[in-house]
Coordinates of N, CA and C and ligand atoms in Angstrom, one line a residue:
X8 N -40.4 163.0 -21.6 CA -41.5 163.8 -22.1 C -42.6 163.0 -22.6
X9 N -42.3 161.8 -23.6 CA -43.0 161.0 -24.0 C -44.0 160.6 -22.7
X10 N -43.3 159.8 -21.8 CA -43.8 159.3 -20.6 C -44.8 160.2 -20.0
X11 N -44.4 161.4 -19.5 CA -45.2 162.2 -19.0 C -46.7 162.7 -19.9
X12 N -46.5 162.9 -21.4 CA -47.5 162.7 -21.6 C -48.8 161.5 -21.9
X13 N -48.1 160.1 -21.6 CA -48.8 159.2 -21.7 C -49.5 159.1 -20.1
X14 N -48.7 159.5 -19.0 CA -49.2 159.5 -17.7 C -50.7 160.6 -17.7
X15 N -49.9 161.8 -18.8 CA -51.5 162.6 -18.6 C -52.6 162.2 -19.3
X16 N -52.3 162.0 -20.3 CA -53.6 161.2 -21.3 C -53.8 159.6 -20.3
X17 N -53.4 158.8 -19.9 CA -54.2 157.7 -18.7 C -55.0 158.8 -17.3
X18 N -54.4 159.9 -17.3 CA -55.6 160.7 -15.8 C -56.6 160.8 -16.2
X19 N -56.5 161.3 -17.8 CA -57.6 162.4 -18.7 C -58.6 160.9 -18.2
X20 N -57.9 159.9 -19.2 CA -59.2 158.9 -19.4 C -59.3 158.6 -18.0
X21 N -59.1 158.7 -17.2 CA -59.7 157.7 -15.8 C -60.2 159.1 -14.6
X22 N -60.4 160.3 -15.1 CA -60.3 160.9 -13.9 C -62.2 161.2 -13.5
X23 N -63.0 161.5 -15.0 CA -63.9 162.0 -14.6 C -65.0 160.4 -13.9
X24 N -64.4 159.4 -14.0 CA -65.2 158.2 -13.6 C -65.5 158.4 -12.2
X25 N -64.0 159.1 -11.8 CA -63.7 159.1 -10.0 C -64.2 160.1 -9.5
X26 N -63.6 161.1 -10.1 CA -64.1 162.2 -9.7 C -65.1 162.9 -9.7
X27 N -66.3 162.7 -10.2 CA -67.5 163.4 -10.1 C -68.1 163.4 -9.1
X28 N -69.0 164.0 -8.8 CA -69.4 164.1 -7.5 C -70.4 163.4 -7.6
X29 N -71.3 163.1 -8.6 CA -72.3 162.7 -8.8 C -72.6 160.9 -8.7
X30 N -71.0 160.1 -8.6 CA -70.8 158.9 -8.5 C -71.7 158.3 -7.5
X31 N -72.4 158.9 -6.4 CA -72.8 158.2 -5.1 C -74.1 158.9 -5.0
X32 N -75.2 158.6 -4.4 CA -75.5 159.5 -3.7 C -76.3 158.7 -2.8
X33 N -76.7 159.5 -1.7 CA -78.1 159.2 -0.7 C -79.2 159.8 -0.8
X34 N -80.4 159.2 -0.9 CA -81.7 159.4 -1.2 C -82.3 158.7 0.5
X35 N -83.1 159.7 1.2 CA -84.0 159.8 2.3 C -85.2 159.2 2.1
X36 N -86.1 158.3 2.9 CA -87.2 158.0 2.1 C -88.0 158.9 3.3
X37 N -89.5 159.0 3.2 CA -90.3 159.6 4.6 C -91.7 158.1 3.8
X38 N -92.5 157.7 4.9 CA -93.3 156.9 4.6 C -94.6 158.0 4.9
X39 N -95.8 157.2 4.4 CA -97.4 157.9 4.3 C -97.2 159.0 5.3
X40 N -97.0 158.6 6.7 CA -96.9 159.5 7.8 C -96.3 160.4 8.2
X41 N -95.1 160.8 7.1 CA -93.8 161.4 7.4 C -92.9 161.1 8.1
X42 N -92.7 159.8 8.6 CA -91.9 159.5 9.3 C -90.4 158.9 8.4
X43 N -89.6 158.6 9.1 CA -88.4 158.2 8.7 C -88.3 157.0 8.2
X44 N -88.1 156.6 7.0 CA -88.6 155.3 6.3 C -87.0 154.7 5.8
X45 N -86.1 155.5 6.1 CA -84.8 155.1 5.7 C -84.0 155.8 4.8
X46 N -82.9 154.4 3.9 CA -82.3 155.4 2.4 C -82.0 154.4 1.8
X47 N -81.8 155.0 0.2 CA -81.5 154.4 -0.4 C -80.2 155.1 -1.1
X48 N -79.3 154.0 -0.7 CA -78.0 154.5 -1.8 C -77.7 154.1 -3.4
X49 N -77.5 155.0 -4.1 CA -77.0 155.0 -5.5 C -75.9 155.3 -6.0
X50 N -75.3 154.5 -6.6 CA -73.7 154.4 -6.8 C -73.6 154.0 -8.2
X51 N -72.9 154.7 -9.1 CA -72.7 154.4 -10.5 C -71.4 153.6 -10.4
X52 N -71.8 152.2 -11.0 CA -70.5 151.2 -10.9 C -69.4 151.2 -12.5
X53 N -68.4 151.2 -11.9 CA -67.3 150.9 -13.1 C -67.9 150.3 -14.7
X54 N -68.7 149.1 -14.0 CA -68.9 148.6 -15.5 C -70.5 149.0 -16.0
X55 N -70.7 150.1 -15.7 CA -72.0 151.2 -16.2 C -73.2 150.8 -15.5
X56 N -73.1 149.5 -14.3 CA -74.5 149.8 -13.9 C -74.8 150.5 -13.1
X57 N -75.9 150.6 -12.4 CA -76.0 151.3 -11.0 C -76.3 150.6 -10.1
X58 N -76.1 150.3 -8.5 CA -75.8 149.9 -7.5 C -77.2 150.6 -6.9
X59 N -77.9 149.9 -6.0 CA -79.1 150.6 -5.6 C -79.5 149.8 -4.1
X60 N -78.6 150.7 -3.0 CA -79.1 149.8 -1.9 C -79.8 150.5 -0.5
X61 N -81.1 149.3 -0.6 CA -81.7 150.1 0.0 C -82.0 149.0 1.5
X62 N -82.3 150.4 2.8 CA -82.1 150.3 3.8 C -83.7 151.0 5.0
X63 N -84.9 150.0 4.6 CA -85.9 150.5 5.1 C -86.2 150.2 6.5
X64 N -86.8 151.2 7.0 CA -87.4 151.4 8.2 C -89.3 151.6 8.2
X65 N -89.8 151.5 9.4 CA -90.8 152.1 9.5 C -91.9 151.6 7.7
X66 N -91.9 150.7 7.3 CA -92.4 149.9 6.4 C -92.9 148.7 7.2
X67 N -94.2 148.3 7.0 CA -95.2 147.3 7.4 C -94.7 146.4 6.7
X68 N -94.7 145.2 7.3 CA -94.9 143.7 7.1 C -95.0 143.4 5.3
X69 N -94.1 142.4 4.9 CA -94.2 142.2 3.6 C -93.6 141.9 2.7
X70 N -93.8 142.0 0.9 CA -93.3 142.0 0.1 C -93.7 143.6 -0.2
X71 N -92.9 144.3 -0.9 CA -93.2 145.6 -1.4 C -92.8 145.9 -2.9
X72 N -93.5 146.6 -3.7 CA -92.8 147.0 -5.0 C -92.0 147.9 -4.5
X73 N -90.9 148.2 -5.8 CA -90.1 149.2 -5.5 C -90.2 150.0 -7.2
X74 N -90.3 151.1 -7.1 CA -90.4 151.6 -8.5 C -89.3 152.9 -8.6
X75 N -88.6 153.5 -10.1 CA -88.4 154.9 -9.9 C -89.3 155.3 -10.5
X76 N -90.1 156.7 -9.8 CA -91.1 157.4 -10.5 C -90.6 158.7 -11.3
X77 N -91.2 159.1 -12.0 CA -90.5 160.0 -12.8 C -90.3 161.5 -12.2
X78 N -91.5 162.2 -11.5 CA -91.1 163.2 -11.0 C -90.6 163.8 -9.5
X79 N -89.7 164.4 -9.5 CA -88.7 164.5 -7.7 C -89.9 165.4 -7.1
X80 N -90.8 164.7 -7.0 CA -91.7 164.9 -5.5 C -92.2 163.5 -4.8
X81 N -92.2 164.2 -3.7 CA -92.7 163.5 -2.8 C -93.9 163.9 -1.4
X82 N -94.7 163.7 -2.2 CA -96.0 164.7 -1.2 C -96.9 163.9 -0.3
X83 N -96.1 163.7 0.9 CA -97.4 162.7 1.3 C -98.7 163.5 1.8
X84 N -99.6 161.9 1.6 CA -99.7 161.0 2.1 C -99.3 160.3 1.2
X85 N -100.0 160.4 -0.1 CA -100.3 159.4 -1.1 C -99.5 159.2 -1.8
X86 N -98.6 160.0 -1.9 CA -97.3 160.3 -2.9 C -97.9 160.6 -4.9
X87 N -99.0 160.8 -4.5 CA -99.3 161.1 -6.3 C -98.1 161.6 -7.1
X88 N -97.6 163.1 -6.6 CA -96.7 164.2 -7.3 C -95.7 163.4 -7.8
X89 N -94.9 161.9 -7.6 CA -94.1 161.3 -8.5 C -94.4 161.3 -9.5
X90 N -95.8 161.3 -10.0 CA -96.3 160.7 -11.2 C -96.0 159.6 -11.7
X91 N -96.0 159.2 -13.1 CA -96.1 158.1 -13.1 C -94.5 157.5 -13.6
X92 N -94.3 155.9 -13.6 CA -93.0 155.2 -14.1 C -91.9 155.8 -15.0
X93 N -90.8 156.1 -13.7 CA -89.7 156.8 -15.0 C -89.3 155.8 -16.2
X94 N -89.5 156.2 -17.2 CA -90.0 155.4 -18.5 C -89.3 155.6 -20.0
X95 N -88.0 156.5 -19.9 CA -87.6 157.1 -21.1 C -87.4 156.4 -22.2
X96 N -87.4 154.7 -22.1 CA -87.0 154.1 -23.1 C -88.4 153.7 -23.8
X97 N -89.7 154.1 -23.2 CA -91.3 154.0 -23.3 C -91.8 152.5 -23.7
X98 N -91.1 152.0 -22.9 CA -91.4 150.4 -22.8 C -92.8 150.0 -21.7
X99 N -93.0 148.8 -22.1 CA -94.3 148.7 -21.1 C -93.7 147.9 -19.5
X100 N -94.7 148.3 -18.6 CA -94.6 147.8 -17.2 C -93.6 145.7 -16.7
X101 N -93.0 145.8 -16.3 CA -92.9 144.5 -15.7 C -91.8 143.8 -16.0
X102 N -90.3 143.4 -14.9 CA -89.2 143.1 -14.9 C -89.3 141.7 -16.1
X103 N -90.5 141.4 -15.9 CA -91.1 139.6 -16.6 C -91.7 140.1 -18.2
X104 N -91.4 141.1 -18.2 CA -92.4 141.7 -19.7 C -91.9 141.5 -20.9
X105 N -92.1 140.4 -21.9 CA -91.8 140.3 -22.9 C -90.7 141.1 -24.1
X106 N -91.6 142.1 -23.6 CA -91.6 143.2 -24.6 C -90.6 144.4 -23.9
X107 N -89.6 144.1 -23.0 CA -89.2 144.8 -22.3 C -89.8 145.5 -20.7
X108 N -89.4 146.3 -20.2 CA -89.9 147.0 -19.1 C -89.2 148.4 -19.0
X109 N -90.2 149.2 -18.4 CA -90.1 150.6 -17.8 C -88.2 150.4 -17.0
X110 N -87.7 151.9 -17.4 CA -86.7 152.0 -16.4 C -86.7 151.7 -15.0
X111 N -88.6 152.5 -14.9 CA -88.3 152.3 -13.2 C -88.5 151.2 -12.5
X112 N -88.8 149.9 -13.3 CA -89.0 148.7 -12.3 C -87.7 148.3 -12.0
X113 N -87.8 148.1 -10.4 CA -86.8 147.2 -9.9 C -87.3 146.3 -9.1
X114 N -86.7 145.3 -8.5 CA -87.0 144.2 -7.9 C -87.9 144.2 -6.7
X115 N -89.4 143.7 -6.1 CA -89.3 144.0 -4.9 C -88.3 143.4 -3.9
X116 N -88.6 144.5 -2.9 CA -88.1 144.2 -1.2 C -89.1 143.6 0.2
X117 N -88.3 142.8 0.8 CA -89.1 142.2 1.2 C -88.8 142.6 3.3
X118 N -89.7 143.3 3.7 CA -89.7 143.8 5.4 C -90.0 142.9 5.9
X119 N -89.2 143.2 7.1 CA -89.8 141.7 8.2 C -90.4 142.5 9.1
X120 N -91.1 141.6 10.0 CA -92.1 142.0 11.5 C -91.0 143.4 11.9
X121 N -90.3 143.0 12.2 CA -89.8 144.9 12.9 C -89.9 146.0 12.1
X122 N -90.6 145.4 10.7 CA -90.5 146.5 9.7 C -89.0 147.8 9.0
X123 N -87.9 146.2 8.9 CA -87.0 146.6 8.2 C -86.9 145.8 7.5
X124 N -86.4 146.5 6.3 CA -85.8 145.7 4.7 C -84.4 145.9 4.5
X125 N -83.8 145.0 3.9 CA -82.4 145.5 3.8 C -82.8 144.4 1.6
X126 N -81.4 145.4 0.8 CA -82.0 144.4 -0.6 C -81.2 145.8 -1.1
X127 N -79.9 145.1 -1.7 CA -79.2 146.2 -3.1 C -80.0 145.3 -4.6
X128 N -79.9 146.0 -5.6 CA -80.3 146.0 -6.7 C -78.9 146.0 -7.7
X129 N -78.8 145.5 -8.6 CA -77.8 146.1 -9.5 C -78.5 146.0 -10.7
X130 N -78.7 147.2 -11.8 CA -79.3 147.2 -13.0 C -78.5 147.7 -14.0
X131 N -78.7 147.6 -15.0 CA -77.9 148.1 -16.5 C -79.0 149.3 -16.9
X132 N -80.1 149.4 -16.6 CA -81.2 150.2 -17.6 C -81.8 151.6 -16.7
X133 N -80.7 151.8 -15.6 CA -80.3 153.7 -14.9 C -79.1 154.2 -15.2
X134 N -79.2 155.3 -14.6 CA -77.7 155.9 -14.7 C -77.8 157.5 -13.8
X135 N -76.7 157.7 -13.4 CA -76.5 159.0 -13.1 C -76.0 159.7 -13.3
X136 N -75.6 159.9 -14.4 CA -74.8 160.5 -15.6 C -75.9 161.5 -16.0
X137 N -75.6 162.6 -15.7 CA -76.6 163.6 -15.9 C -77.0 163.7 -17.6
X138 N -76.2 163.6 -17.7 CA -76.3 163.7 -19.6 C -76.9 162.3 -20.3
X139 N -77.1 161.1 -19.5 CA -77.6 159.9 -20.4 C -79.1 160.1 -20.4
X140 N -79.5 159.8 -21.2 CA -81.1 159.3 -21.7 C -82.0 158.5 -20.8
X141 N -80.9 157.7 -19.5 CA -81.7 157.2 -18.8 C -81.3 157.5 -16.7
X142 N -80.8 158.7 -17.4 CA -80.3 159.5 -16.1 C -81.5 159.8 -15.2
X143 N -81.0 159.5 -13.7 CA -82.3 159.5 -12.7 C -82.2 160.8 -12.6
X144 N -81.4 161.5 -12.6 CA -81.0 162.9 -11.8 C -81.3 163.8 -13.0
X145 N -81.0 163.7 -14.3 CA -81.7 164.8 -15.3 C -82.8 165.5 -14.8
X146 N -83.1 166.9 -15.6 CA -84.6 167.4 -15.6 C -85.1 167.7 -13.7
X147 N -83.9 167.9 -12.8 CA -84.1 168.1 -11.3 C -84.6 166.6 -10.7
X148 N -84.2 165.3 -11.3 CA -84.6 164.3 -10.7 C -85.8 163.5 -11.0
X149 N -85.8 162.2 -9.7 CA -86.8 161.7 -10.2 C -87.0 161.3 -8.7
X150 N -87.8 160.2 -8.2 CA -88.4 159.8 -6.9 C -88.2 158.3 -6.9
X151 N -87.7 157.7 -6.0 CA -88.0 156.4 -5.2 C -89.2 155.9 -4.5
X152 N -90.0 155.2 -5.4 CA -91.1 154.9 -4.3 C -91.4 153.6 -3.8
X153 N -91.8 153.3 -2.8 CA -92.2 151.8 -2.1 C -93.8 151.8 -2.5
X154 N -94.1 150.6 -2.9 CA -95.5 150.6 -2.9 C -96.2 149.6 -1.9
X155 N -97.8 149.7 -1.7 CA -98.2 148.6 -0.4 C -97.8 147.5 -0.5
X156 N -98.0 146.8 -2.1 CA -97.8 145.4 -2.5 C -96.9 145.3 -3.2
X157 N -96.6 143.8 -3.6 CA -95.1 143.4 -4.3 C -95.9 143.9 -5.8
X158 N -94.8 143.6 -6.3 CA -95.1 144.4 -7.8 C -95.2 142.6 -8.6
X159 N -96.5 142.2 -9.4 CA -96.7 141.3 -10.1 C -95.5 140.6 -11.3
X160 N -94.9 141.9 -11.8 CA -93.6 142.3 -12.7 C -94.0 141.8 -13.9
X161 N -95.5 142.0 -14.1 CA -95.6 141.8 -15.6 C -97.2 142.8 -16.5
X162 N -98.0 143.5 -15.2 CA -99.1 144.2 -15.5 C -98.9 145.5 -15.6
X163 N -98.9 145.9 -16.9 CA -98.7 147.5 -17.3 C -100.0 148.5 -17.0
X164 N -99.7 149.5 -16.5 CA -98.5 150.0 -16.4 C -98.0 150.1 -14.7
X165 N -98.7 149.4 -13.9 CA -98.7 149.4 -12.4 C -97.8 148.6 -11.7
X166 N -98.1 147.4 -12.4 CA -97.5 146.2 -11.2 C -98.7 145.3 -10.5
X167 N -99.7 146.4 -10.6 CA -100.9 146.0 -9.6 C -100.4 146.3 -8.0
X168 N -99.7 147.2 -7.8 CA -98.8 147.3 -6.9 C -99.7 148.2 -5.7
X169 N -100.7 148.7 -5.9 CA -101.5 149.6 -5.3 C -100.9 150.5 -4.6
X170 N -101.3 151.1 -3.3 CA -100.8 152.6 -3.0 C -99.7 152.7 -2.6
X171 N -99.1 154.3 -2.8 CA -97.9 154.3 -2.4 C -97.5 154.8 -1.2
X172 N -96.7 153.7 -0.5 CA -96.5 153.7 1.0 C -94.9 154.6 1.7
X173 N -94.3 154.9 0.6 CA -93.0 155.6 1.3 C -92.2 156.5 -0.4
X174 N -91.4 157.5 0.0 CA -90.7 158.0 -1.4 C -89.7 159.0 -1.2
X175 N -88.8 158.7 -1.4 CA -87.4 159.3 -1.5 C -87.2 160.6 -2.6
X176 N -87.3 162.0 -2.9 CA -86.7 162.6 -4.6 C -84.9 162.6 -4.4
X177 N -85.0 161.9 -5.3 CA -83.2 161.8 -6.1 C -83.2 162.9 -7.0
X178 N -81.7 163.5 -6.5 CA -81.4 164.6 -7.2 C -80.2 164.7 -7.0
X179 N -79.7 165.1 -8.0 CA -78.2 165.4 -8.0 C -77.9 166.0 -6.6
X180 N -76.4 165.6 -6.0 CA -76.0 166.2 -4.9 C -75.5 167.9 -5.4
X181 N -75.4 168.3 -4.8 CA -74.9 170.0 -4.5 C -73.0 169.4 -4.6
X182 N -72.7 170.0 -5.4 CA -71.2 170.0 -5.3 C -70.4 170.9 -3.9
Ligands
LIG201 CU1 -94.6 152.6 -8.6

């Protein structure tokens, strides 16, 4: 009896890590043109970070910023409707920033001549834990955006990254 209840109290603690649905997801990007810009996968890892790999297409020649923007749209051309840097911890711009950085900066990616990128990320400061403070998927989500230029990683609140060239909305998957 003893045993069997120590077997259930080890599921309790290990089950909802596995089992949520919410552990993985795929995010579609579409670029300026609507065309098919690729995905980015997101995967909440064991030791709390998130896993963020992304698989571009149809992106020009380059270094590119990569940002999460706060709101789940994506309207081309320009992509404005993200709005601006998902930001909950209300830190200023730039992975190099003193003073901290925005949730949404991540590292740029860098496309070659056939205009594919390949580049995972791993961060401590996302989550997809619907319920954390720095959850992408809260509030119906947030957006993935590519920008034209590499991101400076230290000029608030942009990057200097100028326009936005591709954007994925992340949102919780449908059970
Ligand atoms: Cu951005």
């Amino acid at each position: 009896m003893r045993i069997l209840a120590a077997a259930l109290v080890a599921c309790l603690m290990t089950a909802p890590a596995v089992a949520r649905s919410n552990d993985s997801l795929t995010v579609h990007l579409k670029n300026s043109k609507g065309q098919d810009a690729g995905t980015a996968k997101f995967k909440q890892l064991k030791d709390g970070r998130v896993e963020i790999k992304l698989s571009l297409k149809n992106i020009y020649f380059g270094e590119h910023a990569v940002h999460i923007h706060e709101h789940p749209v994506c309207d081309a051309p320009d992509f404005k409707g993200a709005g601006g840097h998902f930001n909950p911890s209300g830190r200023e711009h730039g992975l190099e920033n003193p003073k901290g950085h925005h949730n949404g900066d991540l590292p740029n990616i860098s496309v070659g001549e056939d205009h594919m990128g390949e580049a995972t990320f791993k961060v401590d400061y996302l989550s997809l834990d619907p319920s954390a403070s720095n959850s992408i998927v809260a509030n119906g989500g947030t957006a993935i955006v590519i920008h034209e230029h590499a991101d400076d990683m230290k000029t608030d609140p942009s990057g200097e990254a100028g326009n936005r060239i591709a954007c994925g909305v992340i949102t919780e998957p449908k059970p």
